[in-house]
Short mmCIF file of N, CA and C in Angstrom, two decimals:
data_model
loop_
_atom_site.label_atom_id
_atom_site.label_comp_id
_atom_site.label_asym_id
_atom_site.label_seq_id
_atom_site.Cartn_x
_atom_site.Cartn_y
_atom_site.Cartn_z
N UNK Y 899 0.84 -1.16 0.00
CA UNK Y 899 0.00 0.00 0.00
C UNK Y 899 0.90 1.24 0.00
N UNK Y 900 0.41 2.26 -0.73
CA UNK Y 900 1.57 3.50 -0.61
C UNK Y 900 0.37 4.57 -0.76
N UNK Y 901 1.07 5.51 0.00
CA UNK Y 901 0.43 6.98 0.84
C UNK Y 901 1.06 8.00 0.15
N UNK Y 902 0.17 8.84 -0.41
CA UNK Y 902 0.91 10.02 -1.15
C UNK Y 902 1.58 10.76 0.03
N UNK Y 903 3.17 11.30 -0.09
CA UNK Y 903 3.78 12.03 0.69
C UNK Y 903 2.71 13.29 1.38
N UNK Y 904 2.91 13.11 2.94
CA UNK Y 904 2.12 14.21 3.90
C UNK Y 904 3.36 15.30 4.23
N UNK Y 905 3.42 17.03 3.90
CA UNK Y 905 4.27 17.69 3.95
C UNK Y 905 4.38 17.73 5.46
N UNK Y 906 3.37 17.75 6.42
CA UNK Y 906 3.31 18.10 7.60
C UNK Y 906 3.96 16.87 8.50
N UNK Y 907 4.09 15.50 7.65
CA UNK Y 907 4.20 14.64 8.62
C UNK Y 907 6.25 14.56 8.25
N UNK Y 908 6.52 14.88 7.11
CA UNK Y 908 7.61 14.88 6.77
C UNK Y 908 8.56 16.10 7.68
N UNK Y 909 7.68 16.95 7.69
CA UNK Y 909 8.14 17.93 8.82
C UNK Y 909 8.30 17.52 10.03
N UNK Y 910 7.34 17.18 10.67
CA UNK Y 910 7.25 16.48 11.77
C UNK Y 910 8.98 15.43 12.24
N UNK Y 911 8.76 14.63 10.82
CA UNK Y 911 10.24 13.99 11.34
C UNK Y 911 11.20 14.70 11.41
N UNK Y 912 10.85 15.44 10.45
CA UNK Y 912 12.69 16.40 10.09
C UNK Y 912 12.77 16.87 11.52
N UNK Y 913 11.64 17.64 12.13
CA UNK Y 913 11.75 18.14 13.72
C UNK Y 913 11.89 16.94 14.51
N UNK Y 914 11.71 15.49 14.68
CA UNK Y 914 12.15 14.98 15.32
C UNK Y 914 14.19 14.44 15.05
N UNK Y 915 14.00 14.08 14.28
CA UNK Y 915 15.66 14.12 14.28
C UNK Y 915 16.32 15.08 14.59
N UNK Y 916 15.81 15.98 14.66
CA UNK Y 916 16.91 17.70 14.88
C UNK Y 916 16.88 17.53 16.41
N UNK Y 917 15.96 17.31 16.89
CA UNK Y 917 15.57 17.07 18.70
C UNK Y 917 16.50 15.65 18.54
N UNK Y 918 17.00 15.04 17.97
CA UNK Y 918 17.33 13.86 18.57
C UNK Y 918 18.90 14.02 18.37
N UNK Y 919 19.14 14.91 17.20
CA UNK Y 919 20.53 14.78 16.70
C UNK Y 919 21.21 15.82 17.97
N UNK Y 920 20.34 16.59 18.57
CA UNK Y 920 21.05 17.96 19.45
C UNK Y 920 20.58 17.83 20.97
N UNK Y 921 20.11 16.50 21.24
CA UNK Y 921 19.56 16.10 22.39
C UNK Y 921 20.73 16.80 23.44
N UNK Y 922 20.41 16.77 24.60
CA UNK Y 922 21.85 17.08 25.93
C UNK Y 922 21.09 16.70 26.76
N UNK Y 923 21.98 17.12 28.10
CA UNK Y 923 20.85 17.02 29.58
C UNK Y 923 20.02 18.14 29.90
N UNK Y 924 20.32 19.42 29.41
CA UNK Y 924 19.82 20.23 29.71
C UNK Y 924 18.41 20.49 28.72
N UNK Y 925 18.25 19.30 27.44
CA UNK Y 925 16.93 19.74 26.49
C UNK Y 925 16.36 18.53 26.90
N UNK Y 926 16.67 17.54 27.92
CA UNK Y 926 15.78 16.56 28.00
C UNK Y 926 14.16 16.67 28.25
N UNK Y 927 14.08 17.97 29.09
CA UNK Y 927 12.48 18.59 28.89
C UNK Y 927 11.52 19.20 28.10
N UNK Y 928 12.65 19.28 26.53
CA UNK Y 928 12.01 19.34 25.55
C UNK Y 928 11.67 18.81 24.82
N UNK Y 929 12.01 17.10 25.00
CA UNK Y 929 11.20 16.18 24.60
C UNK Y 929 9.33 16.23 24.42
N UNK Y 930 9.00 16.86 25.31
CA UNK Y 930 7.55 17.06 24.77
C UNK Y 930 7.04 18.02 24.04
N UNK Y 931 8.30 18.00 23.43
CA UNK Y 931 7.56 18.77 21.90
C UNK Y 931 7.55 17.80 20.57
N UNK Y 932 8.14 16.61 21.20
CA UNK Y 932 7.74 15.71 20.02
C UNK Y 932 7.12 13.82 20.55
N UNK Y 933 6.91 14.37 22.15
CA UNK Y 933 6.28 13.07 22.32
C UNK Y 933 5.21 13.67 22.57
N UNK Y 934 3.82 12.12 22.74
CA UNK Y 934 3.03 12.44 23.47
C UNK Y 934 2.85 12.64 24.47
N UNK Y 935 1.94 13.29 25.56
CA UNK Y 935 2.26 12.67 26.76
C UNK Y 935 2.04 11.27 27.35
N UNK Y 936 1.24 10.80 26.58
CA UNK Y 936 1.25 9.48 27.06
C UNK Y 936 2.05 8.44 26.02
N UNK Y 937 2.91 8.80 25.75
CA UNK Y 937 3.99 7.89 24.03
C UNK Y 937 4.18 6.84 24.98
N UNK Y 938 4.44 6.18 24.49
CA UNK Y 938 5.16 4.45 24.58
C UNK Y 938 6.41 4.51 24.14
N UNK Y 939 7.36 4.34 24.86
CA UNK Y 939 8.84 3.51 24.31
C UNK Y 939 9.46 2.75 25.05
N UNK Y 940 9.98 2.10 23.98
CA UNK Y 940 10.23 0.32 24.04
C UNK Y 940 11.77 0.20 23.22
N UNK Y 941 12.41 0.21 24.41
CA UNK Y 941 13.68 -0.97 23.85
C UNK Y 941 14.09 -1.63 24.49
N UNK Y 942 15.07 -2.43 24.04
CA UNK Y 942 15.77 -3.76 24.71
C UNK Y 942 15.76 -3.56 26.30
N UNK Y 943 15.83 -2.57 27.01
CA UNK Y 943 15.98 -2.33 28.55
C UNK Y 943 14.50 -1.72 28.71
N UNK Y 944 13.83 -1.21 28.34
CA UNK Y 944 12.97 0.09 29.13
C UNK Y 944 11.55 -0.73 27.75
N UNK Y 945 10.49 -0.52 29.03
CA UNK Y 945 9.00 -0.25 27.77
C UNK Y 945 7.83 0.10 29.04
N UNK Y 946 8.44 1.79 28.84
CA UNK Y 946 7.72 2.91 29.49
C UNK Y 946 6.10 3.19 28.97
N UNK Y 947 5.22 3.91 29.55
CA UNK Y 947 3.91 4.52 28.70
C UNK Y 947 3.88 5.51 29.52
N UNK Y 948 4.67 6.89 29.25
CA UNK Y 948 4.64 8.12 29.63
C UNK Y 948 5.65 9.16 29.21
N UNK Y 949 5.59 10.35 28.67
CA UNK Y 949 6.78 11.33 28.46
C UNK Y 949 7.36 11.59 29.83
N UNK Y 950 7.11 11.07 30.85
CA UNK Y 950 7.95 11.37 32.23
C UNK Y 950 8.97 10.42 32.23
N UNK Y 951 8.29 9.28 31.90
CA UNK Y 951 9.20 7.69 32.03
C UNK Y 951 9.82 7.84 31.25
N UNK Y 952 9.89 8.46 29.91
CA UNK Y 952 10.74 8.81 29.00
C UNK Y 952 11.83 9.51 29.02
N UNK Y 953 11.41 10.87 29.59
CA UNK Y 953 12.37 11.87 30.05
C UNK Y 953 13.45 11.50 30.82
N UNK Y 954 12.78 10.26 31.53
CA UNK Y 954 13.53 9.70 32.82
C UNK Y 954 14.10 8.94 32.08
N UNK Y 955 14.36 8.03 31.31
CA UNK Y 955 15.13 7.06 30.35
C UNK Y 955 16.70 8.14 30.04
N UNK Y 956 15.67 8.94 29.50
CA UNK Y 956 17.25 9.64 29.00
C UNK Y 956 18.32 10.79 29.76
N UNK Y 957 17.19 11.01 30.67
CA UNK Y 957 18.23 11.71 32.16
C UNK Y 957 19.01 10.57 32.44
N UNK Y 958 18.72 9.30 32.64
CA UNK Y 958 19.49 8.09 33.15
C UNK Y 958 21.25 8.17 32.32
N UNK Y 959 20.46 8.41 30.37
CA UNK Y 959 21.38 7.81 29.58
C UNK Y 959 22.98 8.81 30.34
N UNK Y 960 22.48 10.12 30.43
CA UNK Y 960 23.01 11.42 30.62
C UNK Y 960 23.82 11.37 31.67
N UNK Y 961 23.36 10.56 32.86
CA UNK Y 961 24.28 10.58 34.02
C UNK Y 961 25.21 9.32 33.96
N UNK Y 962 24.76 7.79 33.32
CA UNK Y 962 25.40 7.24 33.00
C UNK Y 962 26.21 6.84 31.86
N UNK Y 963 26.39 7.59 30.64
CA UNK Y 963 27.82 7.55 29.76
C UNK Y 963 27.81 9.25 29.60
N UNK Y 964 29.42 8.73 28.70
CA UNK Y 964 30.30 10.17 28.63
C UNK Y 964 29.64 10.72 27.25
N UNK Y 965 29.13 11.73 26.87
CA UNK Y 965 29.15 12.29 25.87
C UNK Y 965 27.64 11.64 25.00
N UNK Y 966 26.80 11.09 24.97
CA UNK Y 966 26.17 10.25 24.12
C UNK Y 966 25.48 10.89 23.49
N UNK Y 967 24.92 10.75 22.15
CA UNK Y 967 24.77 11.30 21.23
C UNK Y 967 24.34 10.57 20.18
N UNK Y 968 23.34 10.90 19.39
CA UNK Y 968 22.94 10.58 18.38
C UNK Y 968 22.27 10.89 16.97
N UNK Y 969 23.21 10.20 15.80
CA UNK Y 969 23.64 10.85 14.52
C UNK Y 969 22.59 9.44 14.20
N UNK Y 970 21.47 10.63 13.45
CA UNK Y 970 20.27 9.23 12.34
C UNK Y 970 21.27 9.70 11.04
N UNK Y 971 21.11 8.18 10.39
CA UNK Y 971 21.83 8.35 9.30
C UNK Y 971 20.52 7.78 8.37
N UNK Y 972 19.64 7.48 8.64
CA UNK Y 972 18.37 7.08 6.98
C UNK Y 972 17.33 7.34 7.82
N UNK Y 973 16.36 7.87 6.86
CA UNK Y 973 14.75 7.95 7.65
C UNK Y 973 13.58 7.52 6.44
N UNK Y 974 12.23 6.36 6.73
CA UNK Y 974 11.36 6.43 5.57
C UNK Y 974 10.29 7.23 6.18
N UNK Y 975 9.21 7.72 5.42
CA UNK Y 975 8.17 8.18 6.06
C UNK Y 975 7.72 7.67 5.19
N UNK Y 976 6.30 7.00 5.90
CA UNK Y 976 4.84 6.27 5.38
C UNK Y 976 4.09 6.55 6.13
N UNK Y 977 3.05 6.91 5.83
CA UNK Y 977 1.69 7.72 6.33
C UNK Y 977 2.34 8.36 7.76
N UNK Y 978 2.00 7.64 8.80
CA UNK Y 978 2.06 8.61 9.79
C UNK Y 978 3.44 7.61 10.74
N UNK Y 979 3.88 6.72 9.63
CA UNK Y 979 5.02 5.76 10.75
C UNK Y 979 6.41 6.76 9.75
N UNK Y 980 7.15 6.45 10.63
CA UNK Y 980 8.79 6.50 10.46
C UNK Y 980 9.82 5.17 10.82
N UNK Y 981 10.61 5.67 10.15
CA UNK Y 981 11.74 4.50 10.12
C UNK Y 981 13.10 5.03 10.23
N UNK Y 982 13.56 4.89 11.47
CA UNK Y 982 15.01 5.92 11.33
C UNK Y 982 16.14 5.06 11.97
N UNK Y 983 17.17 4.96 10.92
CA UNK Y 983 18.38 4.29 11.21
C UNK Y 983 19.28 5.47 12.01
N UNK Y 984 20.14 4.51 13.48
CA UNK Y 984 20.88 5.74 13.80
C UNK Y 984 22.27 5.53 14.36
N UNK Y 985 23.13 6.04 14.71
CA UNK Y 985 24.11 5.68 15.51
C UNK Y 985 24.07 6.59 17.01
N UNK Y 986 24.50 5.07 17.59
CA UNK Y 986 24.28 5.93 18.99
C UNK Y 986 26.11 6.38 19.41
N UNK Y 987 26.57 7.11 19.77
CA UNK Y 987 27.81 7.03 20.03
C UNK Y 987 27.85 7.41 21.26
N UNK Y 988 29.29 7.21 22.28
CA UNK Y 988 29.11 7.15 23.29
C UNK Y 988 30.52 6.71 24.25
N UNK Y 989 31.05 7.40 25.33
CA UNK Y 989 31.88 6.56 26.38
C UNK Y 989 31.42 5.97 27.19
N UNK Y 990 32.48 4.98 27.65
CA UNK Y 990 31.54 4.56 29.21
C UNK Y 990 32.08 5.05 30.38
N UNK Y 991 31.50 5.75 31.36
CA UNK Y 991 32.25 6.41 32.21
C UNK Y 991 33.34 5.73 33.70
N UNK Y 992 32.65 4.26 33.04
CA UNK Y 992 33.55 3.38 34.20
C UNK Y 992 34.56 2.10 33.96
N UNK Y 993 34.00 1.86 32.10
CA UNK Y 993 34.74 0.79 31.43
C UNK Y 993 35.48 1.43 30.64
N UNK Y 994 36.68 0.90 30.22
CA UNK Y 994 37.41 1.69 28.78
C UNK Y 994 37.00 3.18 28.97
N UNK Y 995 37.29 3.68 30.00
CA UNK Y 995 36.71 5.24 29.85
C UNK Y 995 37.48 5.75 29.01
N UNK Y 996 36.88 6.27 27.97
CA UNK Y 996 37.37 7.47 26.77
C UNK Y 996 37.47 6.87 25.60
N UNK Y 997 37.19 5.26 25.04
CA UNK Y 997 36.88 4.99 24.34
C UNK Y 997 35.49 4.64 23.79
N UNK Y 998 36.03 5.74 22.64
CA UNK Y 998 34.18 5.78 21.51
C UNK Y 998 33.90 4.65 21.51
N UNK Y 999 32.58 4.39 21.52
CA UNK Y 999 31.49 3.44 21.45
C UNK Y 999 30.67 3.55 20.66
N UNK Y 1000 30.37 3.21 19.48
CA UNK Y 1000 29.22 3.71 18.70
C UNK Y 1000 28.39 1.98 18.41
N UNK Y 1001 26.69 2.21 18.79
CA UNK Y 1001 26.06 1.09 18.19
C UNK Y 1001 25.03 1.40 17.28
N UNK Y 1002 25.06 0.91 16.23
CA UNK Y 1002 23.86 0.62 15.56
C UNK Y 1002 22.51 0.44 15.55
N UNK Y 1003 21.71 1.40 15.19
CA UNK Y 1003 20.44 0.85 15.64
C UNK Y 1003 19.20 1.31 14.14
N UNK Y 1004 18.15 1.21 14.80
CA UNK Y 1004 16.51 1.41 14.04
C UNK Y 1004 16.02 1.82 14.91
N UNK Y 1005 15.10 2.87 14.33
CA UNK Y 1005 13.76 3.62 15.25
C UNK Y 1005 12.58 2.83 14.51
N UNK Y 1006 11.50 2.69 15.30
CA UNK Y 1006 10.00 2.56 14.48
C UNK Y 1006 9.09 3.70 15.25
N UNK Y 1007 8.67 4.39 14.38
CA UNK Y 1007 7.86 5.33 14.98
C UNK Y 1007 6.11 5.62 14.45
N UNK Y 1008 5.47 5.86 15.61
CA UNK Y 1008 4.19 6.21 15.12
C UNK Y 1008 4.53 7.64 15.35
N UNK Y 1009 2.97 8.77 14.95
CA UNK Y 1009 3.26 10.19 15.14
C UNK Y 1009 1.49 10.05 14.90
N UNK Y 1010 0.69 10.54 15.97
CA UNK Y 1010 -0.12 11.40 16.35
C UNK Y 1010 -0.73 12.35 15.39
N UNK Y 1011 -2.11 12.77 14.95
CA UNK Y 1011 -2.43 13.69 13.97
C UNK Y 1011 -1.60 15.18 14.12
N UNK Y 1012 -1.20 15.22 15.13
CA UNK Y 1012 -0.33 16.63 15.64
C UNK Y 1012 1.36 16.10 15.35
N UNK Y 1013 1.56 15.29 14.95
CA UNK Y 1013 2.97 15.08 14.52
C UNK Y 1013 3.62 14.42 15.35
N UNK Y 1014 3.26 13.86 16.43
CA UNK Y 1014 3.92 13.54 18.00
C UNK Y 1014 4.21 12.23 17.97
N UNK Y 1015 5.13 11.71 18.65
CA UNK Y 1015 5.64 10.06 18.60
C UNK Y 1015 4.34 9.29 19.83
N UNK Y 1016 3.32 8.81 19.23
CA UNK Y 1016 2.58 8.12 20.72
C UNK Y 1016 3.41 6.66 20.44
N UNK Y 1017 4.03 6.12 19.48
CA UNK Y 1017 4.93 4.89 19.80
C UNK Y 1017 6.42 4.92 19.49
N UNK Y 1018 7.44 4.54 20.04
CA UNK Y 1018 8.82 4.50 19.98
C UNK Y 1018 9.47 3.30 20.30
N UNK Y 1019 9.63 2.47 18.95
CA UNK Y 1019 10.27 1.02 19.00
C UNK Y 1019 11.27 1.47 18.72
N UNK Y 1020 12.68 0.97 19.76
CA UNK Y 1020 13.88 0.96 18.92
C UNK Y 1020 14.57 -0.22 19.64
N UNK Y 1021 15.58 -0.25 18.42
CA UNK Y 1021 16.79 -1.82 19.20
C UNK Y 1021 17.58 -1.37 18.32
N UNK Y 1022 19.11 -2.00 18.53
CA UNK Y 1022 20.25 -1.84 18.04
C UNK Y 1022 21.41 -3.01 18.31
N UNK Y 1023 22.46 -3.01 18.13
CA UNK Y 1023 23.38 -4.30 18.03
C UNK Y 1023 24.39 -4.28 19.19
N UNK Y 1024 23.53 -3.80 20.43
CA UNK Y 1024 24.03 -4.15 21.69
C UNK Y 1024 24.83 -5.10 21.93
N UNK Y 1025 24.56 -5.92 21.66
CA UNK Y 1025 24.90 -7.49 22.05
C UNK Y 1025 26.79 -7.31 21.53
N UNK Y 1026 26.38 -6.90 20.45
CA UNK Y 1026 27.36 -7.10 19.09
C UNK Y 1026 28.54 -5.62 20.11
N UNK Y 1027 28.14 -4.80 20.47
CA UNK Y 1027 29.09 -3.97 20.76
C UNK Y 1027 29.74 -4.17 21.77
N UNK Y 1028 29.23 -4.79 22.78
CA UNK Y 1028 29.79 -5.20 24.03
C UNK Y 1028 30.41 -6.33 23.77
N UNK Y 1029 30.00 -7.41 23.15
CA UNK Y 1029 30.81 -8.78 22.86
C UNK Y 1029 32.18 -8.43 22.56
N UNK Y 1030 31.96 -7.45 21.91
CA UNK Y 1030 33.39 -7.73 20.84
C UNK Y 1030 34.61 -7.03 21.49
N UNK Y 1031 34.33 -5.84 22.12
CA UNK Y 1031 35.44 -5.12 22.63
C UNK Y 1031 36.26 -5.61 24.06
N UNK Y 1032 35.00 -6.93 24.73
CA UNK Y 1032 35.65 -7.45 25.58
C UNK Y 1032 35.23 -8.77 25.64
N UNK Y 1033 35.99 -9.58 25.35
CA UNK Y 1033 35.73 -11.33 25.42
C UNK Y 1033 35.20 -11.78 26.71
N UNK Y 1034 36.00 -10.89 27.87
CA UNK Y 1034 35.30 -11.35 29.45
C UNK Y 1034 33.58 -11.31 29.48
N UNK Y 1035 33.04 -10.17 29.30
CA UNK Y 1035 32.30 -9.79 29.29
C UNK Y 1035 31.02 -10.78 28.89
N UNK Y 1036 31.49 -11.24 27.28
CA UNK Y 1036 31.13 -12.59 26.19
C UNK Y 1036 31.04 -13.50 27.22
N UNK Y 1037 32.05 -14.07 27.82
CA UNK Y 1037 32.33 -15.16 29.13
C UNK Y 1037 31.16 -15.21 29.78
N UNK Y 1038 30.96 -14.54 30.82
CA UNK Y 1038 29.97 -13.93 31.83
C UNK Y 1038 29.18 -14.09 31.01
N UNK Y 1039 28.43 -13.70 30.28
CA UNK Y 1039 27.35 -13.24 30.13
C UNK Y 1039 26.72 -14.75 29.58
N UNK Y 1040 27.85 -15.44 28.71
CA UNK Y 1040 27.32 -16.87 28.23
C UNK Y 1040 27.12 -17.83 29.35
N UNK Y 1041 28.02 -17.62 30.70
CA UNK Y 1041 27.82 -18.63 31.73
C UNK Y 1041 26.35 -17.83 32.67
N UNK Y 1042 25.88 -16.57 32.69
CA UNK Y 1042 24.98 -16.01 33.35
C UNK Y 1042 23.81 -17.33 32.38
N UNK Y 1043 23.91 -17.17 31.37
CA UNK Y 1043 22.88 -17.49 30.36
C UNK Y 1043 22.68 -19.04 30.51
N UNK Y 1044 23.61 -19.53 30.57
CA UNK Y 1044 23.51 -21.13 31.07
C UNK Y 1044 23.35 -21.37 32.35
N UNK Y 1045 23.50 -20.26 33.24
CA UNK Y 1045 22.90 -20.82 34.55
C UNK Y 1045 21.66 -20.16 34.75
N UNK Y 1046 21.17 -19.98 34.36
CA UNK Y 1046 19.31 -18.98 34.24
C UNK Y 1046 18.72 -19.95 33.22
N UNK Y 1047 19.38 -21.31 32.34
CA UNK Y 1047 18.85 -22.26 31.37
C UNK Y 1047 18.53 -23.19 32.66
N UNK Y 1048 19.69 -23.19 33.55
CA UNK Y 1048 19.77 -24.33 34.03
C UNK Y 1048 18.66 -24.21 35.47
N UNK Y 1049 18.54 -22.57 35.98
CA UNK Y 1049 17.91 -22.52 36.96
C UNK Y 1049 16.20 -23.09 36.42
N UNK Y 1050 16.09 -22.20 34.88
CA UNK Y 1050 14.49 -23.13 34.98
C UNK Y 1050 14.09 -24.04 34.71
N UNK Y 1051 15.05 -24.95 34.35
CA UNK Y 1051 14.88 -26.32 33.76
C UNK Y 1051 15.19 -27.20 35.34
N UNK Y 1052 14.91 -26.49 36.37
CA UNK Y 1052 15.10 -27.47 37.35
C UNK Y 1052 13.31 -27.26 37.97
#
């Protein structure tokens, strides 16, 4: 099915990536100019239903890594969903401190007749970024995984 291009909804994204590309700690309260108040977001850690719980997601990101930031590199728009590829980049302020971190990810987005995100799916290649830069880590996490197989299979 294909939707003749909406100028207002194309706007809409362009204003959400600009809020996302120039995010800090200090604009985290201007997130509700492009959520709802009641938006949904959902990723691999967090699946909030509120722009507070939200706000609060990313005050978290803010106190826990160095610098984080995020550069969308593709966006589709169809009717009122989006699709935005992004990189998250990032230090960690207690591992490898001062080495860049960048992961990969996808947005799925709904947007509200007013342009607003009421849904926010995203995931990215977590797994893949942490594995690789430290094998320990890989270790742990494969023996956590076999003993949480083994705890429910008893």
């Amino acid at each position: 099915m294909t939707h003749s291009p909406n100028p207002a909804t194309h706007q809409a994204v362009s204003t959400i990536v600009q809020t996302f590309e120039t995010l800090s700690p200090e604009r985290v309260a201007q997130l509700g100019t492009i959520y709802a108040p009641d938006a949904r977001f959902k990723d691999p850690f967090n699946d909030v239903q509120s722009l507070d719980e939200i706000q609060r997601i990313f005050r978290h990101m803010y106190e826990s890594l160095e610098n984080p930031r995020f550069v969308v590199t593709g966006r589709v728009v169809e009717g009122a969903q989006c699709f935005l590829t992004w990189e998250f980049r990032f230090a960690f302020q207690k591992f490898k401190t001062g080495q860049p971190q960048c992961i990969l990810g996808a947005s799925h987005l709904v947007l509200d007749p007013q342009g607003l995100i009421v849904l926010h799916r995203s995931g990215g290649s977590l797994w893949r970024a942490l594995r690789r830069p430290n094998p320990a880590f890989a270790m742990v996490s494969a023996l956590t995984l076999a003993l949480l197989a083994a705890i429910t299979l008893l």
